[in-house]
Every structure is written in C-alpha cells, then in structure tokens.
CSV table of C-alpha atoms in Angstrom, one decimal:
chain,number,residue,atom,x,y,z
L,1,MET,CA,0.0,0.0,0.0
L,2,THR,CA,1.5,3.3,-1.0
L,3,THR,CA,1.8,6.3,1.2
L,4,PRO,CA,-0.9,8.9,0.6
L,5,ALA,CA,0.5,12.0,-1.0
L,6,TYR,CA,-0.3,14.4,1.8
L,7,GLN,CA,1.8,17.3,0.4
L,8,LYS,CA,0.0,17.1,-2.9
L,9,ARG,CA,-3.6,17.1,-1.6
L,10,PRO,CA,-3.9,19.0,1.7
L,11,THR,CA,-7.6,19.2,2.5
L,12,ALA,CA,-9.8,20.4,5.3
L,13,GLU,CA,-11.2,16.9,5.7
L,14,LEU,CA,-7.7,15.4,6.2
L,15,ALA,CA,-6.7,18.1,8.6
L,16,HIS,CA,-9.9,17.6,10.6
L,17,LEU,CA,-9.3,13.8,10.8
L,18,ALA,CA,-5.8,14.4,12.2
L,19,TRP,CA,-7.0,17.2,14.5
L,20,CYS,CA,-9.8,15.0,16.0
L,21,LEU,CA,-7.4,12.1,16.6
L,22,LEU,CA,-4.8,14.4,18.3
L,23,VAL,CA,-7.4,16.0,20.5
L,24,ALA,CA,-8.8,12.6,21.6
L,25,LEU,CA,-5.2,11.4,22.3
L,26,CYS,CA,-4.4,14.6,24.3
L,27,ILE,CA,-7.5,14.1,26.5
L,28,GLU,CA,-6.6,10.5,27.0
L,29,VAL,CA,-3.1,11.3,28.1
L,30,ASN,CA,-4.2,14.2,30.3
L,31,ASP,CA,-6.6,11.8,32.1
L,32,GLY,CA,-3.7,9.5,32.8
L,33,ARG,CA,-5.0,6.6,30.8
L,34,SER,CA,-2.3,6.4,28.1
L,35,ALA,CA,1.0,7.5,29.6
L,36,SER,CA,3.4,5.3,27.7
L,37,GLY,CA,4.1,5.4,24.0
L,38,LEU,CA,2.8,1.8,23.6
L,39,GLN,CA,-0.5,2.7,25.3
L,40,GLN,CA,-0.8,5.7,22.9
L,41,HIS,CA,-0.2,3.4,19.9
L,42,VAL,CA,-2.9,1.1,21.1
L,43,PHE,CA,-5.3,4.0,21.7
L,44,ILE,CA,-4.7,5.4,18.2
L,45,MET,CA,-5.3,2.0,16.6
L,46,ARG,CA,-8.6,1.6,18.4
L,47,TRP,CA,-9.6,5.2,17.6
L,48,LEU,CA,-8.9,4.6,13.9
L,49,ALA,CA,-10.8,1.3,13.9
L,50,ASN,CA,-13.8,3.0,15.6
L,51,ALA,CA,-13.7,5.9,13.1
L,52,GLN,CA,-13.7,3.5,10.2
L,53,LYS,CA,-16.5,1.3,11.6
L,54,ARG,CA,-18.8,4.2,12.4
L,55,LYS,CA,-17.9,6.1,9.2
L,56,LEU,CA,-17.3,9.3,11.2
L,57,PHE,CA,-15.3,11.0,8.4
L,58,PRO,CA,-15.9,11.6,4.6
L,59,ARG,CA,-14.9,9.0,2.1
L,60,THR,CA,-12.1,11.4,0.9
L,61,VAL,CA,-10.0,10.4,3.9
L,62,ALA,CA,-10.8,6.7,3.9
L,63,ALA,CA,-7.5,5.8,2.3
L,64,ASP,CA,-5.6,7.8,5.0
L,65,ILE,CA,-7.3,5.9,7.8
L,66,LEU,CA,-6.5,2.6,6.1
L,67,TRP,CA,-2.9,3.6,5.5
L,68,LEU,CA,-2.4,4.5,9.2
L,69,GLN,CA,-4.0,1.3,10.3
L,70,ALA,CA,-1.7,-0.7,7.9
L,71,GLN,CA,1.4,1.1,9.2
L,72,GLY,CA,0.4,0.3,12.8
L,73,LYS,CA,-0.2,-3.3,12.1
L,74,LEU,CA,3.0,-3.7,10.0
L,75,TYR,CA,5.4,-1.9,12.3
L,76,GLY,CA,3.6,-1.9,15.6
L,77,PHE,CA,4.8,0.6,18.1
L,78,ARG,CA,7.8,1.5,15.8
L,79,ALA,CA,5.3,3.0,13.3
L,80,ASN,CA,5.2,6.2,15.4
L,81,LEU,CA,1.6,6.8,14.5
L,82,ARG,CA,1.4,9.9,16.7
L,83,GLY,CA,4.3,11.5,14.8
L,84,LYS,CA,2.7,10.6,11.5
L,85,VAL,CA,-0.6,12.1,12.5
L,86,GLU,CA,1.1,15.3,13.8
L,87,TYR,CA,2.9,15.6,10.4
L,88,ILE,CA,-0.4,15.1,8.5
L,89,TYR,CA,-2.0,17.9,10.5
L,90,ARG,CA,0.9,20.3,10.1
L,91,SER,CA,1.1,19.7,6.3
L,92,SER,CA,-2.7,19.7,5.8
L,93,ALA,CA,-3.8,22.7,7.8
L,94,GLY,CA,-3.0,26.3,8.3
L,95,ALA,CA,-2.4,27.5,11.8
L,96,LEU,CA,-5.6,27.2,13.7
L,97,THR,CA,-4.8,30.1,15.9
L,98,SER,CA,-4.8,32.4,12.8
L,99,GLN,CA,-8.4,31.6,12.1
L,100,SER,CA,-11.4,33.7,13.4
L,101,ASP,CA,-13.0,33.0,16.8
L,102,LEU,CA,-16.2,31.7,15.1
L,103,PHE,CA,-14.2,29.3,13.0
L,104,ARG,CA,-12.3,27.9,16.0
L,105,PHE,CA,-15.5,27.6,18.0
L,106,THR,CA,-17.1,25.7,15.1
L,107,TYR,CA,-14.0,23.5,14.8
L,108,ALA,CA,-14.3,22.7,18.5
L,109,VAL,CA,-18.0,21.7,18.2
L,110,GLU,CA,-17.3,19.6,15.1
L,111,THR,CA,-14.6,17.8,17.0
L,112,LEU,CA,-17.0,17.0,19.8
L,113,LYS,CA,-19.5,15.7,17.1
L,114,ASN,CA,-16.8,13.4,15.7
L,115,MET,CA,-16.2,12.2,19.3
L,116,GLY,CA,-19.9,11.1,19.4
L,117,TRP,CA,-21.5,14.2,20.9
L,118,ASP,CA,-24.9,15.6,19.9
L,119,ASP,CA,-24.9,19.2,18.7
L,120,ASN,CA,-28.1,21.1,19.5
L,121,LEU,CA,-29.0,24.7,18.4
L,122,VAL,CA,-32.0,25.8,20.4
L,123,SER,CA,-34.4,28.7,20.6
L,124,ASP,CA,-34.6,31.1,23.5
L,125,VAL,CA,-37.8,29.5,24.6
L,126,GLU,CA,-36.3,26.0,24.5
L,127,TRP,CA,-33.3,27.4,26.4
L,128,LYS,CA,-35.4,28.8,29.2
L,129,THR,CA,-37.6,25.7,29.6
L,130,ALA,CA,-35.2,22.9,29.0
L,131,GLN,CA,-34.2,20.4,31.7
L,132,ALA,CA,-31.2,18.1,31.2
L,133,GLY,CA,-32.1,14.6,30.2
L,134,SER,CA,-29.9,11.6,30.5
L,135,MET,CA,-26.4,12.5,31.7
L,136,LEU,CA,-25.2,9.4,29.9
L,137,VAL,CA,-25.7,11.2,26.6
L,138,SER,CA,-22.9,13.6,25.7
L,139,ALA,CA,-24.4,16.7,24.1
L,140,VAL,CA,-23.8,20.4,23.7
L,141,PHE,CA,-26.5,23.1,23.6
L,142,THR,CA,-26.1,26.5,22.1
L,143,ARG,CA,-28.7,29.3,21.7
L,144,LYS,CA,-29.2,30.3,18.1
L,145,THR,CA,-29.5,34.0,19.0
L,146,ALA,CA,-26.3,33.8,21.0
L,147,LEU,CA,-24.4,32.9,17.9
L,148,LYS,CA,-25.6,36.1,16.3
L,149,THR,CA,-25.0,38.4,19.2
L,150,CYS,CA,-21.7,37.0,20.6
L,151,PHE,CA,-19.8,37.3,17.3
L,152,ASP,CA,-19.3,40.5,15.2
L,153,ASP,CA,-19.1,40.9,11.4
L,154,ARG,CA,-15.4,39.8,11.5
L,155,GLN,CA,-16.4,36.6,13.4
L,156,MET,CA,-14.7,37.8,16.5
L,157,LEU,CA,-16.1,36.9,19.9
L,158,ILE,CA,-17.3,40.2,21.5
L,159,GLN,CA,-19.1,38.8,24.6
L,160,PRO,CA,-19.2,35.5,26.5
L,161,LEU,CA,-20.9,32.7,24.8
L,162,ILE,CA,-22.7,30.4,27.3
L,163,LEU,CA,-22.9,26.6,26.5
L,164,ARG,CA,-24.8,23.9,28.2
L,165,MET,CA,-23.6,20.3,28.2
L,166,THR,CA,-24.6,16.9,29.3
L,167,GLY,CA,-22.4,13.8,29.7
L,168,ASP,CA,-18.7,13.5,30.6
L,169,VAL,CA,-17.4,17.1,30.3
L,170,SER,CA,-13.9,16.3,31.8
L,171,GLY,CA,-12.1,16.9,28.5
L,172,VAL,CA,-14.1,20.0,27.4
L,173,SER,CA,-11.7,22.6,28.8
L,174,ALA,CA,-8.7,20.9,27.2
L,175,LEU,CA,-10.4,20.7,23.9
L,176,PHE,CA,-11.3,24.3,23.7
L,177,ALA,CA,-7.8,25.3,24.9
L,178,GLN,CA,-6.4,23.3,21.9
L,179,CYS,CA,-8.7,25.5,19.7
L,180,ALA,CA,-7.2,28.6,21.3
L,181,LEU,CA,-10.5,29.5,23.1
L,182,THR,CA,-10.7,30.5,26.7
L,183,VAL,CA,-13.5,28.7,28.6
L,184,LYS,CA,-14.6,28.7,32.2
L,185,GLN,CA,-16.8,26.1,33.8
L,186,CYS,CA,-19.7,27.8,35.6
L,187,ASP,CA,-22.3,26.6,38.2
L,188,ASP,CA,-24.6,24.0,36.9
L,189,GLU,CA,-28.1,25.1,35.9
L,190,GLN,CA,-31.3,23.1,35.3
L,191,GLY,CA,-29.3,19.9,35.4
L,192,PHE,CA,-26.8,21.0,32.8
L,193,SER,CA,-23.0,21.5,33.0
L,194,VAL,CA,-22.4,25.1,32.0
L,195,PHE,CA,-19.4,26.6,30.2
L,196,SER,CA,-18.6,30.2,29.3
L,197,VAL,CA,-16.5,30.8,26.2
L,198,ASN,CA,-14.8,34.1,27.1
L,199,VAL,CA,-13.3,36.9,25.1
L,200,ASP,CA,-9.5,36.8,24.9
L,201,ASN,CA,-8.7,40.5,25.5
L,202,ASP,CA,-5.1,40.1,24.4
L,203,ARG,CA,-6.1,38.4,21.2
L,204,ALA,CA,-8.7,41.0,20.6
L,205,LYS,CA,-6.2,43.9,21.0
L,206,ARG,CA,-3.8,42.2,18.5
L,207,ARG,CA,-6.6,42.0,15.9
L,208,ALA,CA,-7.9,45.5,16.5
C-alpha cells in the first residue's frame, strides 16, 4: 500500500481527521489513561478502527485511515503513529490560531461531534424551559440567538458565549484550549453543566 501524497492534496477533511485524533489522544493522556508510547499506539489503533467502523469522516480520507492502520499493524509501536498524524496535521492545515473566533468555535464543536457528541441549536424558549435529560448522553446546547449576538461581522467573539452540556465534560476545557479558546466552567443550571467561552482580550487587541 502506497503512502498517501499528503503534500499534494492537503484538505480540510484530512486536517480535521488528524486534529480530532490528536485532541482525543491529548484528552486520553491528560486523564492519565495512556501514559506510555505503547499505550498511545494502542489507543490510536482503536480510535482509527472506531472511526472506520462508524464512518465518522468523509470518504475522501478513507485511504488515509486505512494507511495509518496498515502502518500500525505492520510496524507496531515503531510505526510512530502519533508522529505521522502530527505531520499530517501540520502539512494539511493552516495554523488554527490564525483563524477567526467563530471558525475555531465551530471547529471545537465539530470535533465534539466526531467524538460522538450531539450538537443542538435551540431557541430562546427552549433554552429557558429545558431540563437536562440523561447524563449518559454527551451533548452540547447553544442558543441560536447567541451565535448572532456574541460574534461580530469579523467573526470575533465580543461577549461571553454560554454553552450547556450533558455527559462527561472532563475533557471540554482541554479541547477548547487546543482550539485557542478561553473557557470557564460555571455553576450547573437546570441539570446542565455550563461553560462560558470568554473573550480573549489580548487576542482582541492584537486584531484591532
């Protein structure tokens, strides 16, 4: 099986595949579940198998998933899958920090979706009356009106964006930090975990 020509066809889909894998691995390592290189190799192989089985990504990156799996099976730990994925990301994507706040927020939510989360845009009425359902379901809830009022015409965050979540939220702060977004966990409300995506004043000054 030949090596996919990453340099010749950098795509947003390929960058997102690599990004999602790296974020999932980062959360795994931070939680202390995959400390050694061998454990990280096993995690990546399982993650790739799950992504392939559940068809989480477009068909355009199917060959990349198969190639990484083949490398892992052929060379085992020596395949350095983490290094390969990091290279794929660097060669397929522009610097995420150079993107707009709205782009990076959307990227974070899309990453959650690819990790099995439900993404829900709700009305103001639904926001006021909602009660959290099963905490076994990982989901993020965003008010539609907040997306309009919290970002300006340049897609910069101009006021805190409040998110509600259910499920295991232990890796949320780390994920948003990877997307260069400042978040703070607030007091729970109506059974939901609550996070505030806050304005980065230093970043805003640099862009002014």
